[in-house]
């Protein structure tokens, strides 16, 4: 669960981006946030996982105020997919991108490897296993960034425009993946201009950002 309690935010004094937002995001629900360019959608997503912080109001993840928590600590509870996938790609190969955190901390088990293989299939990257991620197309990089998020076992995932550069076939695949994540009890928060992100029978909520405020559609 992610709770925003009377949260306001400004990058600088003259431009209030979020105004007194109070909202609770629960697991098992798919939230889809729309709104104009520059309305504050990405900013709110980043606040929900501690990538930006504010003293004006409280953000709680799983019941804990995250103000003093590090991004690493929060990331055990909340996954975050950047609008620009290149901000989260570091490894020399696609496969390494998925498994290197587990290699680093010595927890690369058979199960983890299986999960990586499965995600490569789901996101149609099997043939790119040994490719340098930053040499792939934007759609491929976006799919890989999504796969890295899916590797982790977080209860809540924030997707900032996850399919903006992805073709219709893969879009449908990712859509399905997110729906099943929610059906299995995960919480998903999707920022999307895409009306195609219909809720398809899943427990969902359409939200809209306007004038620094959050509305249920
Ligand atoms: N790092 C930053 N420093 C200063 N101002 C910023 C920063 N990031 C965003 N802003 C400003 O904050 C406002 C909200 O930006 P934000 O990126 O949250 O909007 P958005 O709804 O995600 O837009 P888009 O649909 O284009 O992705 C905009 O006016 C933007 O110019
Ligand atoms: Mg944005």
mmCIF file of C-alpha atoms and ligand atoms in Angstrom:
data_model
loop_
_atom_site.group_PDB
_atom_site.id
_atom_site.type_symbol
_atom_site.label_atom_id
_atom_site.label_comp_id
_atom_site.label_asym_id
_atom_site.label_seq_id
_atom_site.Cartn_x
_atom_site.Cartn_y
_atom_site.Cartn_z
ATOM 1 C CA UNK A 1 0.000 0.000 0.000
ATOM 2 C CA UNK A 2 1.180 3.509 -0.813
ATOM 3 C CA UNK A 3 -0.408 6.440 0.997
ATOM 4 C CA UNK A 4 -0.091 10.098 0.103
ATOM 5 C CA UNK A 5 -1.286 12.299 2.946
ATOM 6 C CA UNK A 6 -1.762 15.987 2.133
ATOM 7 C CA UNK A 7 1.260 15.972 -0.166
ATOM 8 C CA UNK A 8 2.352 19.118 -1.950
ATOM 9 C CA UNK A 9 5.448 19.511 -4.077
ATOM 10 C CA UNK A 10 7.355 22.183 -5.986
ATOM 11 C CA UNK A 11 10.706 21.971 -7.813
ATOM 12 C CA UNK A 12 10.952 25.721 -7.291
ATOM 13 C CA UNK A 13 8.876 28.295 -5.440
ATOM 14 C CA UNK A 14 7.095 29.740 -8.449
ATOM 15 C CA UNK A 15 5.822 26.466 -9.804
ATOM 16 C CA UNK A 16 3.660 24.370 -7.478
ATOM 17 C CA UNK A 17 3.434 20.973 -9.185
ATOM 18 C CA UNK A 18 1.306 19.000 -6.705
ATOM 19 C CA UNK A 19 -1.251 20.496 -4.337
ATOM 20 C CA UNK A 20 -2.504 18.790 -1.172
ATOM 21 C CA UNK A 21 -2.886 15.331 -2.608
ATOM 22 C CA UNK A 22 -4.354 12.678 -0.339
ATOM 23 C CA UNK A 23 -4.833 9.247 -1.843
ATOM 24 C CA UNK A 24 -4.327 5.582 -0.942
ATOM 25 C CA UNK A 25 -3.066 3.116 -3.554
ATOM 26 C CA UNK A 26 -3.857 -0.485 -2.666
ATOM 27 C CA UNK A 27 -2.555 -3.810 -3.846
ATOM 28 C CA UNK A 28 -4.781 -5.812 -6.177
ATOM 29 C CA UNK A 29 -5.838 -2.663 -7.997
ATOM 30 C CA UNK A 30 -4.696 -1.235 -11.325
ATOM 31 C CA UNK A 31 -4.512 2.560 -11.260
ATOM 32 C CA UNK A 32 -4.230 4.360 -14.580
ATOM 33 C CA UNK A 33 -3.233 8.010 -14.422
ATOM 34 C CA UNK A 34 -3.812 10.380 -17.326
ATOM 35 C CA UNK A 35 -3.342 14.122 -17.663
ATOM 36 C CA UNK A 36 -1.673 16.706 -19.863
ATOM 37 C CA UNK A 37 2.075 17.038 -20.452
ATOM 38 C CA UNK A 38 3.656 18.790 -17.502
ATOM 39 C CA UNK A 39 0.684 18.214 -15.195
ATOM 40 C CA UNK A 40 2.830 16.412 -12.591
ATOM 41 C CA UNK A 41 2.232 12.719 -13.307
ATOM 42 C CA UNK A 42 5.893 11.690 -13.324
ATOM 43 C CA UNK A 43 6.544 13.827 -10.257
ATOM 44 C CA UNK A 44 3.797 12.034 -8.339
ATOM 45 C CA UNK A 45 5.128 8.631 -9.451
ATOM 46 C CA UNK A 46 8.591 9.577 -8.215
ATOM 47 C CA UNK A 47 7.206 10.785 -4.884
ATOM 48 C CA UNK A 48 5.493 7.421 -4.414
ATOM 49 C CA UNK A 49 8.833 5.612 -4.470
ATOM 50 C CA UNK A 50 11.076 8.207 -2.849
ATOM 51 C CA UNK A 51 12.914 9.339 -5.994
ATOM 52 C CA UNK A 52 11.800 12.823 -5.038
ATOM 53 C CA UNK A 53 10.897 13.812 -1.498
ATOM 54 C CA UNK A 54 8.847 16.540 0.113
ATOM 55 C CA UNK A 55 8.429 17.946 3.596
ATOM 56 C CA UNK A 56 4.922 19.095 2.700
ATOM 57 C CA UNK A 57 2.850 16.065 3.563
ATOM 58 C CA UNK A 58 3.631 12.414 4.197
ATOM 59 C CA UNK A 59 4.286 9.499 1.870
ATOM 60 C CA UNK A 60 3.927 6.051 3.411
ATOM 61 C CA UNK A 61 4.888 2.748 1.834
ATOM 62 C CA UNK A 62 3.554 -0.382 3.539
ATOM 63 C CA UNK A 63 2.598 1.809 6.500
ATOM 64 C CA UNK A 64 6.039 3.408 6.952
ATOM 65 C CA UNK A 65 6.874 7.058 6.340
ATOM 66 C CA UNK A 66 9.550 6.946 3.638
ATOM 67 C CA UNK A 67 10.984 10.404 4.202
ATOM 68 C CA UNK A 68 14.142 9.047 5.843
ATOM 69 C CA UNK A 69 14.355 5.838 3.815
ATOM 70 C CA UNK A 70 16.846 5.389 1.002
ATOM 71 C CA UNK A 71 15.753 4.683 -2.562
ATOM 72 C CA UNK A 72 17.313 1.221 -2.176
ATOM 73 C CA UNK A 73 15.231 0.439 0.909
ATOM 74 C CA UNK A 74 12.034 1.642 -0.724
ATOM 75 C CA UNK A 75 12.758 -0.315 -3.902
ATOM 76 C CA UNK A 76 12.263 -3.540 -1.979
ATOM 77 C CA UNK A 77 8.582 -2.581 -1.752
ATOM 78 C CA UNK A 78 7.957 -0.457 -4.833
ATOM 79 C CA UNK A 79 9.302 -1.002 -8.336
ATOM 80 C CA UNK A 80 9.624 2.000 -10.608
ATOM 81 C CA UNK A 81 9.870 2.050 -14.381
ATOM 82 C CA UNK A 82 11.356 5.284 -15.713
ATOM 83 C CA UNK A 83 9.751 7.146 -18.601
ATOM 84 C CA UNK A 84 13.242 6.966 -20.184
ATOM 85 C CA UNK A 85 14.377 3.306 -20.022
ATOM 86 C CA UNK A 86 18.047 4.191 -20.476
ATOM 87 C CA UNK A 87 18.118 5.598 -16.942
ATOM 88 C CA UNK A 88 17.906 2.050 -15.633
ATOM 89 C CA UNK A 89 20.075 0.075 -18.023
ATOM 90 C CA UNK A 90 23.662 -0.520 -16.888
ATOM 91 C CA UNK A 91 24.822 -4.013 -17.797
ATOM 92 C CA UNK A 92 26.954 -5.146 -20.748
ATOM 93 C CA UNK A 93 24.361 -7.638 -22.006
ATOM 94 C CA UNK A 94 20.600 -8.054 -21.922
ATOM 95 C CA UNK A 95 20.848 -11.227 -19.842
ATOM 96 C CA UNK A 96 23.262 -9.607 -17.373
ATOM 97 C CA UNK A 97 20.835 -6.714 -17.016
ATOM 98 C CA UNK A 98 18.320 -9.131 -15.511
ATOM 99 C CA UNK A 99 20.630 -11.174 -13.292
ATOM 100 C CA UNK A 100 23.474 -8.883 -12.185
ATOM 101 C CA UNK A 101 21.838 -7.679 -8.948
ATOM 102 C CA UNK A 102 21.561 -11.321 -7.883
ATOM 103 C CA UNK A 103 25.130 -12.062 -8.960
ATOM 104 C CA UNK A 104 26.293 -9.105 -6.903
ATOM 105 C CA UNK A 105 24.656 -10.228 -3.695
ATOM 106 C CA UNK A 106 25.287 -13.922 -4.256
ATOM 107 C CA UNK A 107 21.657 -15.005 -4.645
ATOM 108 C CA UNK A 108 21.655 -16.076 -8.282
ATOM 109 C CA UNK A 109 19.685 -19.313 -7.941
ATOM 110 C CA UNK A 110 18.270 -21.645 -10.570
ATOM 111 C CA UNK A 111 14.858 -20.082 -9.947
ATOM 112 C CA UNK A 112 16.155 -16.605 -10.662
ATOM 113 C CA UNK A 113 17.745 -17.783 -13.898
ATOM 114 C CA UNK A 114 14.461 -19.424 -14.899
ATOM 115 C CA UNK A 115 12.622 -16.208 -14.206
ATOM 116 C CA UNK A 116 15.063 -14.270 -16.372
ATOM 117 C CA UNK A 117 14.601 -16.749 -19.242
ATOM 118 C CA UNK A 118 10.822 -16.546 -18.931
ATOM 119 C CA UNK A 119 10.863 -12.741 -19.015
ATOM 120 C CA UNK A 120 13.150 -12.751 -22.065
ATOM 121 C CA UNK A 121 10.484 -14.840 -23.773
ATOM 122 C CA UNK A 122 7.584 -12.724 -22.579
ATOM 123 C CA UNK A 123 9.253 -9.551 -23.801
ATOM 124 C CA UNK A 124 10.583 -11.146 -26.998
ATOM 125 C CA UNK A 125 14.222 -10.590 -26.191
ATOM 126 C CA UNK A 126 15.495 -14.220 -26.370
ATOM 127 C CA UNK A 127 17.516 -13.444 -29.494
ATOM 128 C CA UNK A 128 19.068 -10.403 -27.847
ATOM 129 C CA UNK A 129 20.419 -12.169 -24.772
ATOM 130 C CA UNK A 130 24.040 -11.248 -25.489
ATOM 131 C CA UNK A 131 23.385 -7.825 -27.002
ATOM 132 C CA UNK A 132 24.595 -4.590 -25.407
ATOM 133 C CA UNK A 133 21.296 -3.066 -24.194
ATOM 134 C CA UNK A 134 21.994 0.473 -25.343
ATOM 135 C CA UNK A 135 22.434 -0.722 -28.943
ATOM 136 C CA UNK A 136 18.853 -1.960 -29.129
ATOM 137 C CA UNK A 137 15.818 -0.069 -30.407
ATOM 138 C CA UNK A 138 13.889 2.145 -28.002
ATOM 139 C CA UNK A 139 11.015 -0.356 -27.904
ATOM 140 C CA UNK A 140 13.430 -3.158 -27.049
ATOM 141 C CA UNK A 141 15.098 -1.047 -24.355
ATOM 142 C CA UNK A 142 11.725 -0.230 -22.896
ATOM 143 C CA UNK A 143 10.800 -3.927 -22.810
ATOM 144 C CA UNK A 144 14.114 -4.772 -21.144
ATOM 145 C CA UNK A 145 13.635 -2.071 -18.514
ATOM 146 C CA UNK A 146 10.198 -3.529 -17.809
ATOM 147 C CA UNK A 147 11.670 -7.013 -17.528
ATOM 148 C CA UNK A 148 14.234 -5.811 -14.952
ATOM 149 C CA UNK A 149 11.371 -4.472 -12.825
ATOM 150 C CA UNK A 150 9.481 -7.738 -13.196
ATOM 151 C CA UNK A 151 12.532 -9.676 -11.971
ATOM 152 C CA UNK A 152 12.050 -8.233 -8.507
ATOM 153 C CA UNK A 153 9.351 -9.469 -6.269
ATOM 154 C CA UNK A 154 7.787 -6.154 -5.268
ATOM 155 C CA UNK A 155 4.152 -5.846 -4.285
ATOM 156 C CA UNK A 156 3.723 -2.548 -6.062
ATOM 157 C CA UNK A 157 4.995 -1.283 -9.404
ATOM 158 C CA UNK A 158 4.875 2.196 -10.874
ATOM 159 C CA UNK A 159 5.061 2.318 -14.668
ATOM 160 C CA UNK A 160 5.747 5.697 -16.238
ATOM 161 C CA UNK A 161 4.380 5.415 -19.789
ATOM 162 C CA UNK A 162 5.508 1.804 -20.173
ATOM 163 C CA UNK A 163 4.417 1.283 -23.763
ATOM 164 C CA UNK A 164 4.939 4.670 -25.397
ATOM 165 C CA UNK A 165 7.521 3.360 -27.916
ATOM 166 C CA UNK A 166 6.299 -0.187 -28.220
ATOM 167 C CA UNK A 167 4.466 -1.779 -31.139
ATOM 168 C CA UNK A 168 0.911 -3.079 -30.856
ATOM 169 C CA UNK A 169 1.856 -6.729 -30.418
ATOM 170 C CA UNK A 170 4.267 -6.170 -27.538
ATOM 171 C CA UNK A 171 1.953 -3.583 -26.055
ATOM 172 C CA UNK A 172 -0.760 -6.218 -25.784
ATOM 173 C CA UNK A 173 1.722 -8.589 -24.173
ATOM 174 C CA UNK A 174 2.842 -6.054 -21.596
ATOM 175 C CA UNK A 175 -0.732 -5.083 -20.932
ATOM 176 C CA UNK A 176 -1.587 -8.717 -20.237
ATOM 177 C CA UNK A 177 1.450 -9.066 -18.008
ATOM 178 C CA UNK A 178 0.400 -6.100 -15.895
ATOM 179 C CA UNK A 179 -3.181 -7.375 -15.661
ATOM 180 C CA UNK A 180 -2.036 -10.752 -14.395
ATOM 181 C CA UNK A 181 0.323 -9.061 -11.915
ATOM 182 C CA UNK A 182 -2.705 -7.231 -10.491
ATOM 183 C CA UNK A 183 -4.931 -10.308 -10.571
ATOM 184 C CA UNK A 184 -2.286 -12.069 -8.518
ATOM 185 C CA UNK A 185 -2.504 -9.394 -5.843
ATOM 186 C CA UNK A 186 0.053 -6.824 -6.994
ATOM 187 C CA UNK A 187 -0.603 -3.115 -7.087
ATOM 188 C CA UNK A 188 0.091 -1.263 -10.333
ATOM 189 C CA UNK A 189 0.171 2.440 -11.031
ATOM 190 C CA UNK A 190 0.422 3.224 -14.715
ATOM 191 C CA UNK A 191 0.999 6.667 -16.108
ATOM 192 C CA UNK A 192 -0.364 6.593 -19.628
ATOM 193 C CA UNK A 193 -1.767 8.841 -22.302
ATOM 194 C CA UNK A 194 -3.026 5.669 -23.837
ATOM 195 C CA UNK A 195 -6.761 5.145 -23.637
ATOM 196 C CA UNK A 196 -6.087 1.519 -24.656
ATOM 197 C CA UNK A 197 -5.106 0.832 -21.111
ATOM 198 C CA UNK A 198 -8.634 -0.231 -20.327
ATOM 199 C CA UNK A 199 -9.085 -2.105 -17.111
ATOM 200 C CA UNK A 200 -10.326 -5.292 -18.753
ATOM 201 C CA UNK A 201 -12.316 -6.663 -15.860
ATOM 202 C CA UNK A 202 -9.466 -6.179 -13.419
ATOM 203 C CA UNK A 203 -10.149 -4.198 -10.267
ATOM 204 C CA UNK A 204 -9.124 -0.775 -11.464
ATOM 205 C CA UNK A 205 -9.340 2.956 -11.125
ATOM 206 C CA UNK A 206 -8.892 5.681 -13.712
ATOM 207 C CA UNK A 207 -7.254 8.804 -12.338
ATOM 208 C CA UNK A 208 -6.526 12.195 -13.813
ATOM 209 C CA UNK A 209 -4.039 14.911 -12.856
ATOM 210 C CA UNK A 210 -5.065 18.507 -13.382
ATOM 211 C CA UNK A 211 -3.999 21.776 -11.801
ATOM 212 C CA UNK A 212 -1.743 19.918 -9.367
ATOM 213 C CA UNK A 213 -4.689 17.905 -8.052
ATOM 214 C CA UNK A 214 -5.613 14.256 -8.427
ATOM 215 C CA UNK A 215 -9.118 13.228 -9.486
ATOM 216 C CA UNK A 216 -10.905 9.939 -9.916
ATOM 217 C CA UNK A 217 -12.307 9.976 -13.462
HETATM 218 N N1 LIG B 1 13.714 18.099 -12.304
HETATM 219 C C1 LIG B 1 12.911 19.130 -12.491
HETATM 220 N N2 LIG B 1 13.257 20.383 -12.150
HETATM 221 C C2 LIG B 1 12.417 21.422 -12.299
HETATM 222 N N3 LIG B 1 11.180 21.333 -12.813
HETATM 223 C C3 LIG B 1 10.761 20.112 -13.182
HETATM 224 C C4 LIG B 1 11.593 18.938 -13.041
HETATM 225 N N4 LIG B 1 10.898 17.857 -13.486
HETATM 226 C C5 LIG B 1 9.709 18.337 -13.892
HETATM 227 N N5 LIG B 1 9.609 19.678 -13.698
HETATM 228 C C6 LIG B 1 8.425 20.510 -13.979
HETATM 229 O O1 LIG B 1 7.372 20.028 -13.157
HETATM 230 C C7 LIG B 1 6.129 20.002 -13.860
HETATM 231 C C8 LIG B 1 5.554 18.590 -13.857
HETATM 232 O O2 LIG B 1 6.418 17.724 -14.589
HETATM 233 P P1 LIG B 1 6.168 16.174 -14.727
HETATM 234 O O3 LIG B 1 7.363 15.613 -15.420
HETATM 235 O O4 LIG B 1 5.814 15.616 -13.407
HETATM 236 O O5 LIG B 1 4.876 16.144 -15.685
HETATM 237 P P2 LIG B 1 4.193 14.940 -16.473
HETATM 238 O O6 LIG B 1 2.737 15.013 -16.194
HETATM 239 O O7 LIG B 1 4.884 13.662 -16.155
HETATM 240 O O8 LIG B 1 4.448 15.334 -18.009
HETATM 241 P P3 LIG B 1 4.610 14.377 -19.320
HETATM 242 O O9 LIG B 1 3.247 13.955 -19.722
HETATM 243 O O10 LIG B 1 5.236 15.306 -20.326
HETATM 244 O O11 LIG B 1 5.527 13.243 -18.959
HETATM 245 C C9 LIG B 1 6.441 20.558 -15.245
HETATM 246 O O12 LIG B 1 6.123 21.933 -15.214
HETATM 247 C C10 LIG B 1 7.932 20.357 -15.397
HETATM 248 O O13 LIG B 1 8.486 21.307 -16.249
HETATM 249 MG MG1 LIG B 2 5.931 12.269 -17.301
#
